[in-house]
mmCIF file of C-alpha atoms in Angstrom:
data_model
loop_
_atom_site.group_PDB
_atom_site.id
_atom_site.type_symbol
_atom_site.label_atom_id
_atom_site.label_comp_id
_atom_site.label_asym_id
_atom_site.label_seq_id
_atom_site.Cartn_x
_atom_site.Cartn_y
_atom_site.Cartn_z
ATOM 1 C CA MET A 134 -34.515 80.073 92.573
ATOM 2 C CA ASN A 135 -34.312 78.730 89.064
ATOM 3 C CA ALA A 136 -30.938 78.428 87.292
ATOM 4 C CA ARG A 137 -32.428 79.850 84.085
ATOM 5 C CA VAL A 138 -33.462 83.021 85.884
ATOM 6 C CA LEU A 139 -29.964 83.364 87.316
ATOM 7 C CA LEU A 140 -28.427 82.929 83.859
ATOM 8 C CA ILE A 141 -30.697 85.573 82.366
ATOM 9 C CA LEU A 142 -29.848 87.972 85.182
ATOM 10 C CA LEU A 143 -26.155 87.216 84.662
ATOM 11 C CA ILE A 144 -26.424 88.085 80.972
ATOM 12 C CA ILE A 145 -28.163 91.363 81.837
ATOM 13 C CA SER A 146 -25.517 92.224 84.444
ATOM 14 C CA VAL A 147 -22.697 91.503 81.956
ATOM 15 C CA LEU A 148 -24.394 93.816 79.464
ATOM 16 C CA LEU A 149 -24.583 96.472 82.193
ATOM 17 C CA ALA A 150 -20.859 95.989 82.860
ATOM 18 C CA PHE A 151 -20.107 96.972 79.249
ATOM 19 C CA SER A 152 -21.793 100.363 79.615
ATOM 20 C CA GLN A 153 -19.672 103.202 80.986
ATOM 21 C CA ARG A 154 -22.299 104.514 83.369
ATOM 22 C CA TYR A 155 -23.285 101.198 85.069
ATOM 23 C CA ARG A 156 -19.949 99.352 84.960
ATOM 24 C CA LYS A 157 -19.515 99.028 88.756
ATOM 25 C CA VAL A 158 -23.117 97.846 89.222
ATOM 26 C CA GLY A 159 -22.815 95.342 86.371
ATOM 27 C CA VAL A 160 -19.530 93.892 87.628
ATOM 28 C CA GLY A 161 -20.835 93.644 91.191
ATOM 29 C CA LEU A 162 -24.060 91.936 90.106
ATOM 30 C CA SER A 163 -22.099 89.579 87.845
ATOM 31 C CA VAL A 164 -19.897 88.449 90.733
ATOM 32 C CA ILE A 165 -22.906 87.885 92.989
ATOM 33 C CA LEU A 166 -24.801 85.969 90.293
ATOM 34 C CA VAL A 167 -21.789 83.772 89.465
ATOM 35 C CA VAL A 168 -21.504 82.876 93.161
ATOM 36 C CA LEU A 169 -25.247 82.091 93.281
ATOM 37 C CA LEU A 170 -24.980 79.931 90.151
ATOM 38 C CA LEU A 171 -22.075 78.003 91.623
ATOM 39 C CA TRP A 172 -23.923 77.523 94.902
ATOM 40 C CA PHE A 173 -27.041 76.457 93.012
ATOM 41 C CA SER A 174 -25.139 73.873 90.925
ATOM 42 C CA ILE A 175 -23.122 72.466 93.865
ATOM 43 C CA GLN A 176 -26.029 72.241 96.289
ATOM 44 C CA PRO A 177 -27.301 68.627 96.563
ATOM 45 C CA PRO A 178 -30.849 67.988 95.401
ATOM 46 C CA PRO A 179 -33.505 67.685 98.081
ATOM 47 C CA PRO A 180 -34.215 64.110 99.157
ATOM 48 C CA ALA A 181 -37.044 62.464 97.299
ATOM 49 C CA GLN A 182 -40.113 62.065 99.396
ATOM 50 C CA LEU A 183 -41.881 58.779 99.115
ATOM 51 C CA PRO A 184 -45.657 58.937 98.974
ATOM 52 C CA THR A 185 -47.291 57.944 102.186
ATOM 53 C CA ILE A 186 -49.813 55.151 102.053
ATOM 54 C CA SER A 187 -52.783 55.527 104.297
ATOM 55 C CA SER A 188 -53.809 52.356 106.052
ATOM 56 C CA SER A 189 -57.308 53.528 106.870
ATOM 57 C CA SER A 190 -60.053 51.366 105.489
ATOM 58 C CA SER A 191 -62.373 54.323 104.939
ATOM 59 C CA SER A 192 -60.509 55.504 101.850
ATOM 60 C CA SER A 193 -61.459 53.395 98.882
ATOM 61 C CA ALA A 194 -60.072 53.694 95.402
ATOM 62 C CA ILE A 195 -62.503 54.975 92.822
ATOM 63 C CA PRO A 196 -62.622 52.550 89.905
ATOM 64 C CA LYS A 197 -61.740 54.065 86.576
ATOM 65 C CA PRO A 198 -64.165 53.778 83.695
ATOM 66 C CA SER A 199 -63.336 51.136 81.111
ATOM 67 C CA ALA A 200 -64.591 50.587 77.596
ATOM 68 C CA GLN A 201 -64.079 48.350 74.622
ATOM 69 C CA LEU A 202 -64.506 48.720 70.885
ATOM 70 C CA VAL A 203 -67.106 46.603 69.143
ATOM 71 C CA THR A 204 -66.950 46.296 65.335
ATOM 72 C CA MET A 205 -64.916 49.507 65.003
ATOM 73 C CA GLN A 206 -63.411 50.190 61.592
ATOM 74 C CA LEU A 207 -61.365 52.904 59.925
ATOM 75 C CA ASP A 208 -62.152 53.973 56.368
ATOM 76 C CA GLY A 209 -60.517 56.517 54.103
ATOM 77 C CA ALA A 210 -57.002 57.649 53.329
ATOM 78 C CA GLY A 211 -56.509 60.557 55.700
ATOM 79 C CA ALA A 212 -58.516 63.213 53.894
ATOM 80 C CA PRO A 213 -60.703 62.481 55.827
ATOM 81 C CA TRP A 214 -60.547 59.349 57.943
ATOM 82 C CA ARG A 215 -63.914 57.898 58.955
ATOM 83 C CA LEU A 216 -64.157 55.975 62.202
ATOM 84 C CA THR A 217 -67.364 53.974 62.597
ATOM 85 C CA GLY A 218 -68.486 51.328 65.034
ATOM 86 C CA THR A 219 -69.650 50.897 68.597
ATOM 87 C CA VAL A 220 -68.101 51.843 71.940
ATOM 88 C CA GLN A 221 -69.234 49.670 74.832
ATOM 89 C CA ASN A 222 -68.951 50.921 78.410
ATOM 90 C CA THR A 223 -67.935 47.980 80.603
ATOM 91 C CA SER A 224 -67.872 49.891 83.884
ATOM 92 C CA ALA A 225 -70.448 51.196 86.333
ATOM 93 C CA GLN A 226 -69.537 54.828 85.588
ATOM 94 C CA PRO A 227 -70.555 56.926 82.582
ATOM 95 C CA ILE A 228 -67.945 57.752 79.957
ATOM 96 C CA ARG A 229 -67.667 61.148 78.260
ATOM 97 C CA SER A 230 -64.782 60.453 75.896
ATOM 98 C CA VAL A 231 -62.572 57.637 74.661
ATOM 99 C CA THR A 232 -59.009 58.045 73.367
ATOM 100 C CA ILE A 233 -58.243 55.563 70.594
ATOM 101 C CA ASN A 234 -54.766 54.695 69.309
ATOM 102 C CA ILE A 235 -54.992 54.040 65.571
ATOM 103 C CA GLU A 236 -52.442 52.214 63.436
ATOM 104 C CA ARG A 237 -52.825 51.621 59.691
ATOM 105 C CA TRP A 238 -50.607 48.827 58.355
ATOM 106 C CA ASP A 239 -49.920 47.914 54.718
ATOM 107 C CA CYS A 240 -49.758 44.111 54.443
ATOM 108 C CA PRO A 241 -48.998 42.020 51.334
ATOM 109 C CA THR A 242 -52.045 39.793 51.979
ATOM 110 C CA ALA A 243 -54.959 39.791 54.412
ATOM 111 C CA ASP A 244 -53.489 36.832 56.336
ATOM 112 C CA ALA A 245 -49.875 38.085 56.406
ATOM 113 C CA ALA A 246 -47.946 38.175 59.674
ATOM 114 C CA ARG A 247 -47.437 41.588 61.292
ATOM 115 C CA GLU A 248 -43.656 41.347 60.722
ATOM 116 C CA THR A 249 -44.204 41.468 56.953
ATOM 117 C CA CYS A 250 -46.414 44.577 57.159
ATOM 118 C CA VAL A 251 -45.328 48.200 56.923
ATOM 119 C CA LEU A 252 -46.721 50.868 59.262
ATOM 120 C CA LEU A 253 -48.275 53.582 57.086
ATOM 121 C CA TRP A 254 -49.828 55.844 59.693
ATOM 122 C CA GLN A 255 -50.253 56.062 63.449
ATOM 123 C CA GLY A 256 -52.288 58.555 65.427
ATOM 124 C CA THR A 257 -54.660 59.067 68.293
ATOM 125 C CA ARG A 258 -58.233 60.254 68.206
ATOM 126 C CA VAL A 259 -60.384 61.424 71.090
ATOM 127 C CA VAL A 260 -63.967 60.407 70.432
ATOM 128 C CA HIS A 261 -66.437 62.420 72.474
ATOM 129 C CA ALA A 262 -69.354 60.114 73.151
ATOM 130 C CA ASN A 263 -71.563 60.090 76.215
ATOM 131 C CA VAL A 264 -71.833 56.411 77.073
ATOM 132 C CA PRO A 265 -73.938 55.587 80.146
ATOM 133 C CA ALA A 266 -72.839 52.775 82.440
ATOM 134 C CA ASP A 267 -73.097 49.238 81.007
ATOM 135 C CA THR A 268 -74.394 50.367 77.601
ATOM 136 C CA SER A 269 -73.144 50.814 74.050
ATOM 137 C CA VAL A 270 -73.201 53.815 71.738
ATOM 138 C CA LYS A 271 -72.657 53.924 67.985
ATOM 139 C CA VAL A 272 -69.828 56.172 66.814
ATOM 140 C CA ASN A 273 -69.546 57.883 63.443
ATOM 141 C CA ASP A 274 -66.562 60.229 63.513
ATOM 142 C CA SER A 275 -64.550 61.791 60.711
ATOM 143 C CA PHE A 276 -61.224 63.592 61.037
ATOM 144 C CA TYR A 277 -58.304 64.698 58.909
ATOM 145 C CA SER A 278 -54.719 63.526 59.034
ATOM 146 C CA HIS A 279 -52.135 66.294 58.974
ATOM 147 C CA ASP A 280 -49.375 63.910 57.928
ATOM 148 C CA PRO A 281 -49.085 62.670 54.348
ATOM 149 C CA ILE A 282 -50.177 59.038 53.985
ATOM 150 C CA ALA A 283 -48.368 56.684 51.611
ATOM 151 C CA ARG A 284 -50.439 54.731 49.116
ATOM 152 C CA LEU A 285 -51.321 51.144 49.810
ATOM 153 C CA GLN A 286 -49.288 48.487 48.029
ATOM 154 C CA GLY A 287 -51.270 45.575 49.438
ATOM 155 C CA VAL A 288 -54.102 45.196 51.932
ATOM 156 C CA ALA A 289 -54.875 47.694 54.695
ATOM 157 C CA ARG A 290 -54.951 46.286 58.226
ATOM 158 C CA ASP A 291 -55.959 48.557 61.091
ATOM 159 C CA LEU A 292 -55.205 48.182 64.776
ATOM 160 C CA LEU A 293 -57.554 50.196 67.007
ATOM 161 C CA THR A 294 -57.033 50.164 70.772
ATOM 162 C CA ILE A 295 -58.476 52.243 73.586
ATOM 163 C CA THR A 296 -55.771 54.005 75.597
ATOM 164 C CA LYS A 297 -57.987 56.067 77.906
ATOM 165 C CA ALA A 298 -61.643 56.299 78.867
ATOM 166 C CA GLU A 299 -62.918 59.245 80.874
#
């Protein structure tokens, strides 16, 4: 039983104890629920079960699809963003969608080190693109940012990385 459920029942039984008609029922339930809560909190947690590893050679792991971004760029200032480029499937399985982590940095110059840059915006975007195995597909996606974006003081530098391909 869940401790939250016991606490809710305890609150209800205490409220019953305040009414004249159900005082004995409320007090009795409160005592029982307090004992259950104490038993629940003192009881040791069940031992963690380690996953069993099968040693049979017939079970083979299914390789996950992988992809990479080719000439992908981010344009705009958040209202809307425009993501254009190419997604290349580097696996033998088709890909339906790619999750891209996007970071927009404000750097003083185009060649400035990352330590001197300021992170303006970070977000993720799921791009739904059917990419057959070992092929590339062009992507032209636009989306809106719900967070306000600060204005650039220098040069925009974007970091686009794939976090998941399905």
